[in-house]
Amino acid sequence: MSGVGSLVVSMESSKLPEGRSYLLSDIAATGPRGGITLTTAQFIDTHIQQLDEILALIGVTLEITATQREAAEQHYLAIAKWLGGVEDAPFRLYEPQIYPQGSLRLGTTVKPLSDGEYDLDLVYELQMDYTKIPRPVTLLDLIELRLRQHGTYRDKVERKNRCVRVNYSGQFHLDILPAALDLVCGGTCVRVPDRTTQDWKASNPRGYAKFFEDQAATATAAFGEVAVKASVEPLPDHVPHEEKTSLQRDTQLIKRLRDITFAGNYELSPISIVLTTLAAQNFGGERSVALGIARVFNSVVAKIPPHGRLYVYNPANPEEDLSERWDKDRDAYSAFCEAMRQWQRAWNALLELRGIDKITAELERLFGPAPVKRAIDLQIKALEASRQGGRLGIDRNTGIITTSVSSTISMVPRNTFYGD
Amino acid sequence: MGTNYFRKRPLTIPQQVFKMSSNWPGFNFKLKPGVALWTGAIQPTPLSETYTVQVRYAIGTRPTITVISPALRKNAKGEKIPHRYFDGSLCLYQPKYGEWTPQLFIADTILHWTSLWLAHYEYWLATGEWHGGGEHPTE
């Protein structure tokens, strides 16, 4: 089952709470099952709001479902327990801290295309100076060994360059990334082993999450800092799409665009962390997702240098080049630049496009037909519900149908369309 | 104003014209012998196209609403546009329910329904489904 349940339309037209965006008050969550309520307090006022509503409804269907998230959490906690919670766990003396990183931590997960899997990234951080560990790859080996001692994980383990992967076929893979403290860099900086170079790589997953949250908070009230100091940090609480920050929603939609654009050549596809960083760094504080995404594309395209390449560093640790793959893979870099330019053109044209059918067709091309059809259906049903409730008015200056109230708005009387 | 006796009489063309020009200043009015013609722009939703529509009304007939531009289209499935009269004008109300009568102002009813019809038309083009309800003549 996907995330959107039944459409419930509130019969009372409520006032918009102060300081909340149109969208957040318009589409309110009704609990963990992911049903949504369209109150249509203000059906539509500007084309940006109407587009934002469609984009929010698309985003709702791209969310991980409550069931999938529970499964992810169970896998995460079980693995964390096996790695960190028992007597003979490796590195027990170094007080490993286990915490999530990546999209589940940031709240930017998107439903994979039909054949894809969710990835869940987990950091296994030893409270010791990395320079005291003679062979970086030992960390990876010991984690792999530990996992192979467990009946459930034995056959699911896969060695990767910087992590050990546990495959839950068809739904998830869980990447365990060992890390040790980088005291010179300080703060939450860590070093992670790299198999290929047999060396350490700089990183800072906690700092990155903080950076992303701080950027997101430039548009909305900061969400409460998760100050859990337990050795196993829980996954962040599940936040329904419509309560997410606009940066989280921008990022989700950009990742979905990537999934659709690169469906045929996944190997060239820009990785999520690069897109997420670009979205956050170029975020302008827009509450509107339509305008926020436009800003990101315009500003990234402007930063693509004429020669050489674009570098995307971890903002919390400039030693970590998140885009290092582009050094070797020029095709992937060209594909990224081309995609960015295409997205920029398409998005700016979308903002100017008129005609629900034309906009629907373009959104279907960009995000895939299924989530768009669903969004458009929900929007028209919300309009009809307002009509049935006798709450529709018409702005006599434009002819635009609205649920707002002002002196130029006159109520739409009841009617029955008739004839063939 | 306002006894039952007067309310039962159809509104006159000048009454309709006066209300149209005060409520819908963007609409142009032309009077042909016995026939009032209004032409103006309606954009049913902010993301919609802006349509030029014409309302034609003569005492003793129903108001006729025609979309002049952009031309109405079949949907992607090639289906014909729902809820129109044979001449292509829009079927906005069910006559037998008295939703519109000559005692009502066009400015308070017909234009609203035209915009609603256009909104549903665009969603119909987009989804292939008419979500606006309505009735079809039996037979």
PDB file of N, CA and C in Angstrom, chain A residues 43-48 50-51 54 350 353-360 364 373 376-377 379-381 383-384 387 392-401 410-420, chain B residues 23-25 41-49 73 80-85 91-95 97 99 108-109 111-113 115-117 119-120 122-123 125-127 130-137:
ATOM      1  N   PHE A  43      -8.270  27.434  -1.319  1.00  0.00           N
ATOM      2  CA  PHE A  43      -8.026  26.442  -2.351  1.00  0.00           C
ATOM      3  C   PHE A  43      -6.786  26.804  -3.146  1.00  0.00           C
ATOM      4  N   ILE A  44      -6.733  27.976  -3.606  1.00  0.00           N
ATOM      5  CA  ILE A  44      -5.645  28.393  -4.469  1.00  0.00           C
ATOM      6  C   ILE A  44      -5.649  29.902  -4.516  1.00  0.00           C
ATOM      7  N   ASP A  45      -4.509  30.504  -4.481  1.00  0.00           N
ATOM      8  CA  ASP A  45      -4.523  31.939  -4.641  1.00  0.00           C
ATOM      9  C   ASP A  45      -3.590  32.425  -5.728  1.00  0.00           C
ATOM     10  N   THR A  46      -2.433  31.831  -5.781  1.00  0.00           N
ATOM     11  CA  THR A  46      -1.550  32.195  -6.872  1.00  0.00           C
ATOM     12  C   THR A  46      -1.134  30.920  -7.565  1.00  0.00           C
ATOM     13  N   HIS A  47      -0.566  31.083  -8.744  1.00  0.00           N
ATOM     14  CA  HIS A  47      -0.162  29.881  -9.477  1.00  0.00           C
ATOM     15  C   HIS A  47       0.957  29.150  -8.754  1.00  0.00           C
ATOM     16  N   ILE A  48       1.792  29.884  -8.021  1.00  0.00           N
ATOM     17  CA  ILE A  48       2.863  29.222  -7.271  1.00  0.00           C
ATOM     18  C   ILE A  48       2.272  28.368  -6.144  1.00  0.00           C
ATOM     19  N   GLN A  50      -0.677  27.047  -6.097  1.00  0.00           N
ATOM     20  CA  GLN A  50      -1.358  25.895  -6.678  1.00  0.00           C
ATOM     21  C   GLN A  50      -0.340  24.834  -7.118  1.00  0.00           C
ATOM     22  N   LEU A  51       0.773  25.303  -7.702  1.00  0.00           N
ATOM     23  CA  LEU A  51       1.827  24.376  -8.106  1.00  0.00           C
ATOM     24  C   LEU A  51       2.456  23.722  -6.874  1.00  0.00           C
ATOM     25  N   ILE A  54       0.344  20.905  -5.717  1.00  0.00           N
ATOM     26  CA  ILE A  54       0.534  19.700  -6.525  1.00  0.00           C
ATOM     27  C   ILE A  54       1.857  19.024  -6.159  1.00  0.00           C
ATOM     28  N   LEU A 350       8.275  25.431 -16.569  1.00  0.00           N
ATOM     29  CA  LEU A 350       7.116  24.943 -15.805  1.00  0.00           C
ATOM     30  C   LEU A 350       6.451  26.082 -15.032  1.00  0.00           C
ATOM     31  N   LEU A 353       4.271  27.913 -17.379  1.00  0.00           N
ATOM     32  CA  LEU A 353       3.291  27.134 -18.137  1.00  0.00           C
ATOM     33  C   LEU A 353       1.889  27.351 -17.573  1.00  0.00           C
ATOM     34  N   ARG A 354       0.870  27.400 -18.461  1.00  0.00           N
ATOM     35  CA  ARG A 354      -0.512  27.509 -18.016  1.00  0.00           C
ATOM     36  C   ARG A 354      -1.355  26.440 -18.707  1.00  0.00           C
ATOM     37  N   GLY A 355      -2.381  26.026 -18.002  1.00  0.00           N
ATOM     38  CA  GLY A 355      -3.229  24.922 -18.485  1.00  0.00           C
ATOM     39  C   GLY A 355      -2.924  23.705 -17.608  1.00  0.00           C
ATOM     40  N   ILE A 356      -3.915  23.297 -16.817  1.00  0.00           N
ATOM     41  CA  ILE A 356      -3.699  22.171 -15.900  1.00  0.00           C
ATOM     42  C   ILE A 356      -3.225  20.942 -16.669  1.00  0.00           C
ATOM     43  N   ASP A 357      -3.784  20.738 -17.862  1.00  0.00           N
ATOM     44  CA  ASP A 357      -3.405  19.544 -18.620  1.00  0.00           C
ATOM     45  C   ASP A 357      -1.954  19.606 -19.074  1.00  0.00           C
ATOM     46  N   LYS A 358      -1.503  20.791 -19.467  1.00  0.00           N
ATOM     47  CA  LYS A 358      -0.113  20.914 -19.924  1.00  0.00           C
ATOM     48  C   LYS A 358       0.851  20.756 -18.758  1.00  0.00           C
ATOM     49  N   ILE A 359       0.459  21.349 -17.628  1.00  0.00           N
ATOM     50  CA  ILE A 359       1.312  21.241 -16.441  1.00  0.00           C
ATOM     51  C   ILE A 359       1.367  19.785 -15.968  1.00  0.00           C
ATOM     52  N   THR A 360       0.211  19.120 -16.015  1.00  0.00           N
ATOM     53  CA  THR A 360       0.180  17.712 -15.614  1.00  0.00           C
ATOM     54  C   THR A 360       1.095  16.874 -16.503  1.00  0.00           C
ATOM     55  N   GLU A 364       4.331  14.881 -15.224  1.00  0.00           N
ATOM     56  CA  GLU A 364       4.417  13.424 -15.415  1.00  0.00           C
ATOM     57  C   GLU A 364       5.735  13.041 -16.078  1.00  0.00           C
ATOM     58  N   LYS A 373      -0.526  11.783 -11.359  1.00  0.00           N
ATOM     59  CA  LYS A 373      -1.953  11.500 -11.536  1.00  0.00           C
ATOM     60  C   LYS A 373      -2.673  11.566 -10.195  1.00  0.00           C
ATOM     61  N   ILE A 376      -2.993  15.210  -8.937  1.00  0.00           N
ATOM     62  CA  ILE A 376      -3.986  15.981  -9.679  1.00  0.00           C
ATOM     63  C   ILE A 376      -5.390  15.534  -9.280  1.00  0.00           C
ATOM     64  N   ASP A 377      -5.556  14.243  -9.124  1.00  0.00           N
ATOM     65  CA  ASP A 377      -6.841  13.713  -8.670  1.00  0.00           C
ATOM     66  C   ASP A 377      -7.236  14.271  -7.312  1.00  0.00           C
ATOM     67  N   GLN A 379      -6.248  17.049  -5.978  1.00  0.00           N
ATOM     68  CA  GLN A 379      -6.532  18.474  -6.054  1.00  0.00           C
ATOM     69  C   GLN A 379      -7.935  18.739  -6.591  1.00  0.00           C
ATOM     70  N   ILE A 380      -8.311  18.029  -7.634  1.00  0.00           N
ATOM     71  CA  ILE A 380      -9.643  18.267  -8.192  1.00  0.00           C
ATOM     72  C   ILE A 380     -10.728  17.781  -7.227  1.00  0.00           C
ATOM     73  N   LYS A 381     -10.433  16.702  -6.497  1.00  0.00           N
ATOM     74  CA  LYS A 381     -11.423  16.235  -5.520  1.00  0.00           C
ATOM     75  C   LYS A 381     -11.593  17.232  -4.377  1.00  0.00           C
ATOM     76  N   LEU A 383     -11.264  20.435  -4.725  1.00  0.00           N
ATOM     77  CA  LEU A 383     -12.075  21.512  -5.301  1.00  0.00           C
ATOM     78  C   LEU A 383     -13.554  21.122  -5.272  1.00  0.00           C
ATOM     79  N   GLU A 384     -13.844  19.901  -5.681  1.00  0.00           N
ATOM     80  CA  GLU A 384     -15.237  19.442  -5.693  1.00  0.00           C
ATOM     81  C   GLU A 384     -15.829  19.408  -4.284  1.00  0.00           C
ATOM     82  N   ARG A 387     -16.835  22.710  -3.328  1.00  0.00           N
ATOM     83  CA  ARG A 387     -18.042  23.061  -4.074  1.00  0.00           C
ATOM     84  C   ARG A 387     -19.263  22.446  -3.384  1.00  0.00           C
ATOM     85  N   LEU A 392     -17.166  27.626  -2.351  1.00  0.00           N
ATOM     86  CA  LEU A 392     -16.426  28.203  -3.470  1.00  0.00           C
ATOM     87  C   LEU A 392     -16.937  29.587  -3.815  1.00  0.00           C
ATOM     88  N   GLY A 393     -15.973  30.452  -4.051  1.00  0.00           N
ATOM     89  CA  GLY A 393     -16.314  31.765  -4.561  1.00  0.00           C
ATOM     90  C   GLY A 393     -15.568  31.978  -5.859  1.00  0.00           C
ATOM     91  N   ILE A 394     -15.844  33.105  -6.481  1.00  0.00           N
ATOM     92  CA  ILE A 394     -15.138  33.420  -7.719  1.00  0.00           C
ATOM     93  C   ILE A 394     -14.658  34.858  -7.636  1.00  0.00           C
ATOM     94  N   ASP A 395     -13.428  35.061  -8.049  1.00  0.00           N
ATOM     95  CA  ASP A 395     -12.874  36.403  -8.048  1.00  0.00           C
ATOM     96  C   ASP A 395     -13.344  37.093  -9.334  1.00  0.00           C
ATOM     97  N   ARG A 396     -14.098  38.175  -9.178  1.00  0.00           N
ATOM     98  CA  ARG A 396     -14.719  38.790 -10.353  1.00  0.00           C
ATOM     99  C   ARG A 396     -13.730  39.554 -11.218  1.00  0.00           C
ATOM    100  N   ASN A 397     -12.496  39.732 -10.699  1.00  0.00           N
ATOM    101  CA  ASN A 397     -11.496  40.383 -11.547  1.00  0.00           C
ATOM    102  C   ASN A 397     -10.864  39.418 -12.535  1.00  0.00           C
ATOM    103  N   THR A 398     -10.825  38.158 -12.182  1.00  0.00           N
ATOM    104  CA  THR A 398     -10.081  37.194 -12.995  1.00  0.00           C
ATOM    105  C   THR A 398     -10.928  36.015 -13.425  1.00  0.00           C
ATOM    106  N   GLY A 399     -11.999  35.751 -12.686  1.00  0.00           N
ATOM    107  CA  GLY A 399     -12.764  34.537 -12.928  1.00  0.00           C
ATOM    108  C   GLY A 399     -12.205  33.346 -12.174  1.00  0.00           C
ATOM    109  N   ILE A 400     -11.190  33.573 -11.348  1.00  0.00           N
ATOM    110  CA  ILE A 400     -10.549  32.459 -10.647  1.00  0.00           C
ATOM    111  C   ILE A 400     -11.420  31.969  -9.490  1.00  0.00           C
ATOM    112  N   ILE A 401     -11.544  30.658  -9.424  1.00  0.00           N
ATOM    113  CA  ILE A 401     -12.313  30.021  -8.358  1.00  0.00           C
ATOM    114  C   ILE A 401     -11.461  29.955  -7.104  1.00  0.00           C
ATOM    115  N   SER A 410     -17.400  36.564  -5.176  1.00  0.00           N
ATOM    116  CA  SER A 410     -18.812  36.279  -4.996  1.00  0.00           C
ATOM    117  C   SER A 410     -19.021  34.770  -5.018  1.00  0.00           C
ATOM    118  N   MET A 411     -19.929  34.287  -4.183  1.00  0.00           N
ATOM    119  CA  MET A 411     -20.080  32.856  -3.983  1.00  0.00           C
ATOM    120  C   MET A 411     -20.614  32.166  -5.241  1.00  0.00           C
ATOM    121  N   VAL A 412     -20.185  30.943  -5.433  1.00  0.00           N
ATOM    122  CA  VAL A 412     -20.665  30.148  -6.564  1.00  0.00           C
ATOM    123  C   VAL A 412     -21.942  29.434  -6.134  1.00  0.00           C
ATOM    124  N   PRO A 413     -23.072  29.743  -6.776  1.00  0.00           N
ATOM    125  CA  PRO A 413     -24.301  29.051  -6.393  1.00  0.00           C
ATOM    126  C   PRO A 413     -24.278  27.592  -6.864  1.00  0.00           C
ATOM    127  N   ARG A 414     -25.171  26.814  -6.310  1.00  0.00           N
ATOM    128  CA  ARG A 414     -25.247  25.402  -6.637  1.00  0.00           C
ATOM    129  C   ARG A 414     -25.644  25.217  -8.112  1.00  0.00           C
ATOM    130  N   ASN A 415     -25.047  24.251  -8.763  1.00  0.00           N
ATOM    131  CA  ASN A 415     -25.453  23.951 -10.140  1.00  0.00           C
ATOM    132  C   ASN A 415     -25.214  22.493 -10.449  1.00  0.00           C
ATOM    133  N   THR A 416     -25.844  22.040 -11.504  1.00  0.00           N
ATOM    134  CA  THR A 416     -25.672  20.666 -11.973  1.00  0.00           C
ATOM    135  C   THR A 416     -25.320  20.744 -13.448  1.00  0.00           C
ATOM    136  N   PHE A 417     -24.075  20.355 -13.795  1.00  0.00           N
ATOM    137  CA  PHE A 417     -23.745  20.364 -15.216  1.00  0.00           C
ATOM    138  C   PHE A 417     -24.676  19.392 -15.920  1.00  0.00           C
ATOM    139  N   TYR A 418     -25.116  19.801 -17.094  1.00  0.00           N
ATOM    140  CA  TYR A 418     -26.167  19.041 -17.750  1.00  0.00           C
ATOM    141  C   TYR A 418     -25.780  18.810 -19.195  1.00  0.00           C
ATOM    142  N   GLY A 419     -26.410  17.845 -19.795  1.00  0.00           N
ATOM    143  CA  GLY A 419     -26.225  17.636 -21.231  1.00  0.00           C
ATOM    144  C   GLY A 419     -25.080  16.678 -21.510  1.00  0.00           C
ATOM    145  N   ASP A 420     -24.956  16.306 -22.786  1.00  0.00           N
ATOM    146  CA  ASP A 420     -23.919  15.348 -23.183  1.00  0.00           C
ATOM    147  C   ASP A 420     -22.578  15.999 -23.080  1.00  0.00           C
TER     148      ASP A 420
ATOM    149  N   ASN B  23     -20.512  44.189 -11.724  1.00  0.00           N
ATOM    150  CA  ASN B  23     -19.805  43.059 -11.121  1.00  0.00           C
ATOM    151  C   ASN B  23     -18.625  42.556 -11.950  1.00  0.00           C
ATOM    152  N   TRP B  24     -18.749  42.653 -13.232  1.00  0.00           N
ATOM    153  CA  TRP B  24     -17.723  42.102 -14.124  1.00  0.00           C
ATOM    154  C   TRP B  24     -17.237  43.198 -15.068  1.00  0.00           C
ATOM    155  N   PRO B  25     -16.527  44.187 -14.509  1.00  0.00           N
ATOM    156  CA  PRO B  25     -16.113  45.321 -15.336  1.00  0.00           C
ATOM    157  C   PRO B  25     -15.199  44.920 -16.496  1.00  0.00           C
ATOM    158  N   ALA B  41     -12.701  37.677 -20.321  1.00  0.00           N
ATOM    159  CA  ALA B  41     -11.701  36.639 -20.033  1.00  0.00           C
ATOM    160  C   ALA B  41     -11.973  35.987 -18.690  1.00  0.00           C
ATOM    161  N   ILE B  42     -11.819  34.676 -18.650  1.00  0.00           N
ATOM    162  CA  ILE B  42     -11.932  33.927 -17.403  1.00  0.00           C
ATOM    163  C   ILE B  42     -10.753  32.971 -17.304  1.00  0.00           C
ATOM    164  N   GLN B  43     -10.074  33.022 -16.164  1.00  0.00           N
ATOM    165  CA  GLN B  43      -9.019  32.049 -15.875  1.00  0.00           C
ATOM    166  C   GLN B  43      -9.514  31.242 -14.676  1.00  0.00           C
ATOM    167  N   PRO B  44      -9.907  29.999 -14.886  1.00  0.00           N
ATOM    168  CA  PRO B  44     -10.606  29.291 -13.812  1.00  0.00           C
ATOM    169  C   PRO B  44      -9.753  28.999 -12.577  1.00  0.00           C
ATOM    170  N   THR B  45      -8.470  28.684 -12.762  1.00  0.00           N
ATOM    171  CA  THR B  45      -7.576  28.520 -11.618  1.00  0.00           C
ATOM    172  C   THR B  45      -6.270  29.222 -11.978  1.00  0.00           C
ATOM    173  N   PRO B  46      -5.448  29.543 -10.977  1.00  0.00           N
ATOM    174  CA  PRO B  46      -4.227  30.311 -11.288  1.00  0.00           C
ATOM    175  C   PRO B  46      -3.275  29.601 -12.251  1.00  0.00           C
ATOM    176  N   LEU B  47      -3.316  28.269 -12.285  1.00  0.00           N
ATOM    177  CA  LEU B  47      -2.441  27.542 -13.215  1.00  0.00           C
ATOM    178  C   LEU B  47      -3.111  27.318 -14.565  1.00  0.00           C
ATOM    179  N   SER B  48      -4.338  27.787 -14.698  1.00  0.00           N
ATOM    180  CA  SER B  48      -5.080  27.518 -15.923  1.00  0.00           C
ATOM    181  C   SER B  48      -4.767  28.518 -17.015  1.00  0.00           C
ATOM    182  N   GLU B  49      -5.173  28.146 -18.212  1.00  0.00           N
ATOM    183  CA  GLU B  49      -5.136  29.107 -19.299  1.00  0.00           C
ATOM    184  C   GLU B  49      -6.224  30.144 -19.072  1.00  0.00           C
ATOM    185  N   ARG B  73     -10.638  21.360 -26.756  1.00  0.00           N
ATOM    186  CA  ARG B  73     -10.023  20.185 -27.400  1.00  0.00           C
ATOM    187  C   ARG B  73     -10.585  18.893 -26.817  1.00  0.00           C
ATOM    188  N   LYS B  80     -14.959  12.962 -26.599  1.00  0.00           N
ATOM    189  CA  LYS B  80     -15.532  14.289 -26.816  1.00  0.00           C
ATOM    190  C   LYS B  80     -15.791  14.973 -25.483  1.00  0.00           C
ATOM    191  N   ILE B  81     -15.805  16.297 -25.543  1.00  0.00           N
ATOM    192  CA  ILE B  81     -15.904  17.102 -24.327  1.00  0.00           C
ATOM    193  C   ILE B  81     -17.284  16.944 -23.701  1.00  0.00           C
ATOM    194  N   PRO B  82     -17.354  16.624 -22.412  1.00  0.00           N
ATOM    195  CA  PRO B  82     -18.667  16.423 -21.782  1.00  0.00           C
ATOM    196  C   PRO B  82     -19.417  17.735 -21.526  1.00  0.00           C
ATOM    197  N   HIS B  83     -20.685  17.616 -21.303  1.00  0.00           N
ATOM    198  CA  HIS B  83     -21.554  18.715 -20.869  1.00  0.00           C
ATOM    199  C   HIS B  83     -21.505  19.937 -21.781  1.00  0.00           C
ATOM    200  N   ARG B  84     -21.817  19.664 -23.040  1.00  0.00           N
ATOM    201  CA  ARG B  84     -21.994  20.768 -23.981  1.00  0.00           C
ATOM    202  C   ARG B  84     -23.266  20.516 -24.788  1.00  0.00           C
ATOM    203  N   TYR B  85     -23.878  21.601 -25.246  1.00  0.00           N
ATOM    204  CA  TYR B  85     -25.017  21.465 -26.151  1.00  0.00           C
ATOM    205  C   TYR B  85     -24.507  21.158 -27.556  1.00  0.00           C
ATOM    206  N   CYS B  91     -23.151  23.424 -21.088  1.00  0.00           N
ATOM    207  CA  CYS B  91     -24.342  23.071 -20.300  1.00  0.00           C
ATOM    208  C   CYS B  91     -24.016  23.263 -18.840  1.00  0.00           C
ATOM    209  N   LEU B  92     -24.427  24.380 -18.296  1.00  0.00           N
ATOM    210  CA  LEU B  92     -23.949  24.747 -16.963  1.00  0.00           C
ATOM    211  C   LEU B  92     -24.912  24.392 -15.851  1.00  0.00           C
ATOM    212  N   TYR B  93     -26.188  24.189 -16.199  1.00  0.00           N
ATOM    213  CA  TYR B  93     -27.155  23.921 -15.135  1.00  0.00           C
ATOM    214  C   TYR B  93     -28.254  23.024 -15.666  1.00  0.00           C
ATOM    215  N   GLN B  94     -28.935  22.381 -14.756  1.00  0.00           N
ATOM    216  CA  GLN B  94     -30.039  21.500 -15.124  1.00  0.00           C
ATOM    217  C   GLN B  94     -31.322  22.341 -15.087  1.00  0.00           C
ATOM    218  N   PRO B  95     -31.916  22.611 -16.266  1.00  0.00           N
ATOM    219  CA  PRO B  95     -33.066  23.525 -16.306  1.00  0.00           C
ATOM    220  C   PRO B  95     -34.202  23.099 -15.375  1.00  0.00           C
ATOM    221  N   TYR B  97     -34.211  21.853 -12.508  1.00  0.00           N
ATOM    222  CA  TYR B  97     -34.017  22.125 -11.077  1.00  0.00           C
ATOM    223  C   TYR B  97     -34.165  23.607 -10.730  1.00  0.00           C
ATOM    224  N   GLU B  99     -32.098  25.908 -11.298  1.00  0.00           N
ATOM    225  CA  GLU B  99     -30.834  26.492 -10.825  1.00  0.00           C
ATOM    226  C   GLU B  99     -30.592  27.859 -11.457  1.00  0.00           C
ATOM    227  N   ASP B 108     -24.449  36.724 -11.377  1.00  0.00           N
ATOM    228  CA  ASP B 108     -24.304  35.998 -10.109  1.00  0.00           C
ATOM    229  C   ASP B 108     -24.270  34.489 -10.281  1.00  0.00           C
ATOM    230  N   THR B 109     -24.435  34.007 -11.474  1.00  0.00           N
ATOM    231  CA  THR B 109     -24.604  32.560 -11.652  1.00  0.00           C
ATOM    232  C   THR B 109     -23.792  32.016 -12.828  1.00  0.00           C
ATOM    233  N   LEU B 111     -21.565  33.146 -14.935  1.00  0.00           N
ATOM    234  CA  LEU B 111     -20.118  33.301 -15.061  1.00  0.00           C
ATOM    235  C   LEU B 111     -19.387  32.407 -14.073  1.00  0.00           C
ATOM    236  N   HIS B 112     -19.949  32.244 -12.889  1.00  0.00           N
ATOM    237  CA  HIS B 112     -19.349  31.359 -11.881  1.00  0.00           C
ATOM    238  C   HIS B 112     -19.280  29.938 -12.408  1.00  0.00           C
ATOM    239  N   TRP B 113     -20.409  29.526 -12.978  1.00  0.00           N
ATOM    240  CA  TRP B 113     -20.471  28.147 -13.469  1.00  0.00           C
ATOM    241  C   TRP B 113     -19.582  27.943 -14.683  1.00  0.00           C
ATOM    242  N   SER B 115     -16.683  29.388 -15.114  1.00  0.00           N
ATOM    243  CA  SER B 115     -15.335  29.201 -14.594  1.00  0.00           C
ATOM    244  C   SER B 115     -15.173  27.790 -14.017  1.00  0.00           C
ATOM    245  N   LEU B 116     -16.183  27.346 -13.270  1.00  0.00           N
ATOM    246  CA  LEU B 116     -16.149  25.999 -12.700  1.00  0.00           C
ATOM    247  C   LEU B 116     -16.086  24.938 -13.812  1.00  0.00           C
ATOM    248  N   TRP B 117     -16.879  25.174 -14.851  1.00  0.00           N
ATOM    249  CA  TRP B 117     -16.860  24.246 -15.989  1.00  0.00           C
ATOM    250  C   TRP B 117     -15.463  24.198 -16.611  1.00  0.00           C
ATOM    251  N   ALA B 119     -12.602  24.905 -15.218  1.00  0.00           N
ATOM    252  CA  ALA B 119     -11.674  24.214 -14.315  1.00  0.00           C
ATOM    253  C   ALA B 119     -11.816  22.711 -14.500  1.00  0.00           C
ATOM    254  N   HIS B 120     -13.047  22.231 -14.508  1.00  0.00           N
ATOM    255  CA  HIS B 120     -13.259  20.791 -14.678  1.00  0.00           C
ATOM    256  C   HIS B 120     -12.819  20.307 -16.051  1.00  0.00           C
ATOM    257  N   GLU B 122     -10.284  21.475 -17.736  1.00  0.00           N
ATOM    258  CA  GLU B 122      -8.821  21.318 -17.734  1.00  0.00           C
ATOM    259  C   GLU B 122      -8.395  20.070 -16.968  1.00  0.00           C
ATOM    260  N   TYR B 123      -9.050  19.801 -15.848  1.00  0.00           N
ATOM    261  CA  TYR B 123      -8.718  18.580 -15.103  1.00  0.00           C
ATOM    262  C   TYR B 123      -9.142  17.339 -15.905  1.00  0.00           C
ATOM    263  N   LEU B 125      -9.097  17.206 -19.210  1.00  0.00           N
ATOM    264  CA  LEU B 125      -8.029  17.039 -20.202  1.00  0.00           C
ATOM    265  C   LEU B 125      -6.827  16.334 -19.573  1.00  0.00           C
ATOM    266  N   ALA B 126      -6.527  16.710 -18.333  1.00  0.00           N
ATOM    267  CA  ALA B 126      -5.332  16.189 -17.661  1.00  0.00           C
ATOM    268  C   ALA B 126      -5.499  14.730 -17.260  1.00  0.00           C
ATOM    269  N   THR B 127      -6.679  14.354 -16.797  1.00  0.00           N
ATOM    270  CA  THR B 127      -6.834  13.018 -16.190  1.00  0.00           C
ATOM    271  C   THR B 127      -7.718  12.090 -17.005  1.00  0.00           C
ATOM    272  N   TRP B 130     -14.036  13.265 -15.793  1.00  0.00           N
ATOM    273  CA  TRP B 130     -14.792  14.466 -15.450  1.00  0.00           C
ATOM    274  C   TRP B 130     -15.184  14.354 -13.981  1.00  0.00           C
ATOM    275  N   HIS B 131     -14.610  15.217 -13.163  1.00  0.00           N
ATOM    276  CA  HIS B 131     -14.869  15.135 -11.721  1.00  0.00           C
ATOM    277  C   HIS B 131     -15.989  16.061 -11.279  1.00  0.00           C
ATOM    278  N   GLY B 132     -16.584  16.770 -12.238  1.00  0.00           N
ATOM    279  CA  GLY B 132     -17.531  17.817 -11.866  1.00  0.00           C
ATOM    280  C   GLY B 132     -18.970  17.353 -11.710  1.00  0.00           C
ATOM    281  N   GLY B 133     -19.192  16.046 -11.873  1.00  0.00           N
ATOM    282  CA  GLY B 133     -20.556  15.541 -11.741  1.00  0.00           C
ATOM    283  C   GLY B 133     -21.448  16.091 -12.840  1.00  0.00           C
ATOM    284  N   GLY B 134     -22.756  15.979 -12.631  1.00  0.00           N
ATOM    285  CA  GLY B 134     -23.699  16.493 -13.616  1.00  0.00           C
ATOM    286  C   GLY B 134     -24.636  15.398 -14.080  1.00  0.00           C
ATOM    287  N   GLU B 135     -25.542  15.790 -14.925  1.00  0.00           N
ATOM    288  CA  GLU B 135     -26.525  14.831 -15.417  1.00  0.00           C
ATOM    289  C   GLU B 135     -26.519  14.833 -16.932  1.00  0.00           C
ATOM    290  N   HIS B 136     -26.831  13.675 -17.472  1.00  0.00           N
ATOM    291  CA  HIS B 136     -26.949  13.566 -18.915  1.00  0.00           C
ATOM    292  C   HIS B 136     -28.418  13.357 -19.236  1.00  0.00           C
ATOM    293  N   PRO B 137     -28.885  13.919 -20.358  1.00  0.00           N
ATOM    294  CA  PRO B 137     -30.292  13.722 -20.714  1.00  0.00           C
ATOM    295  C   PRO B 137     -30.550  12.220 -20.858  1.00  0.00           C
TER     296      PRO B 137
END
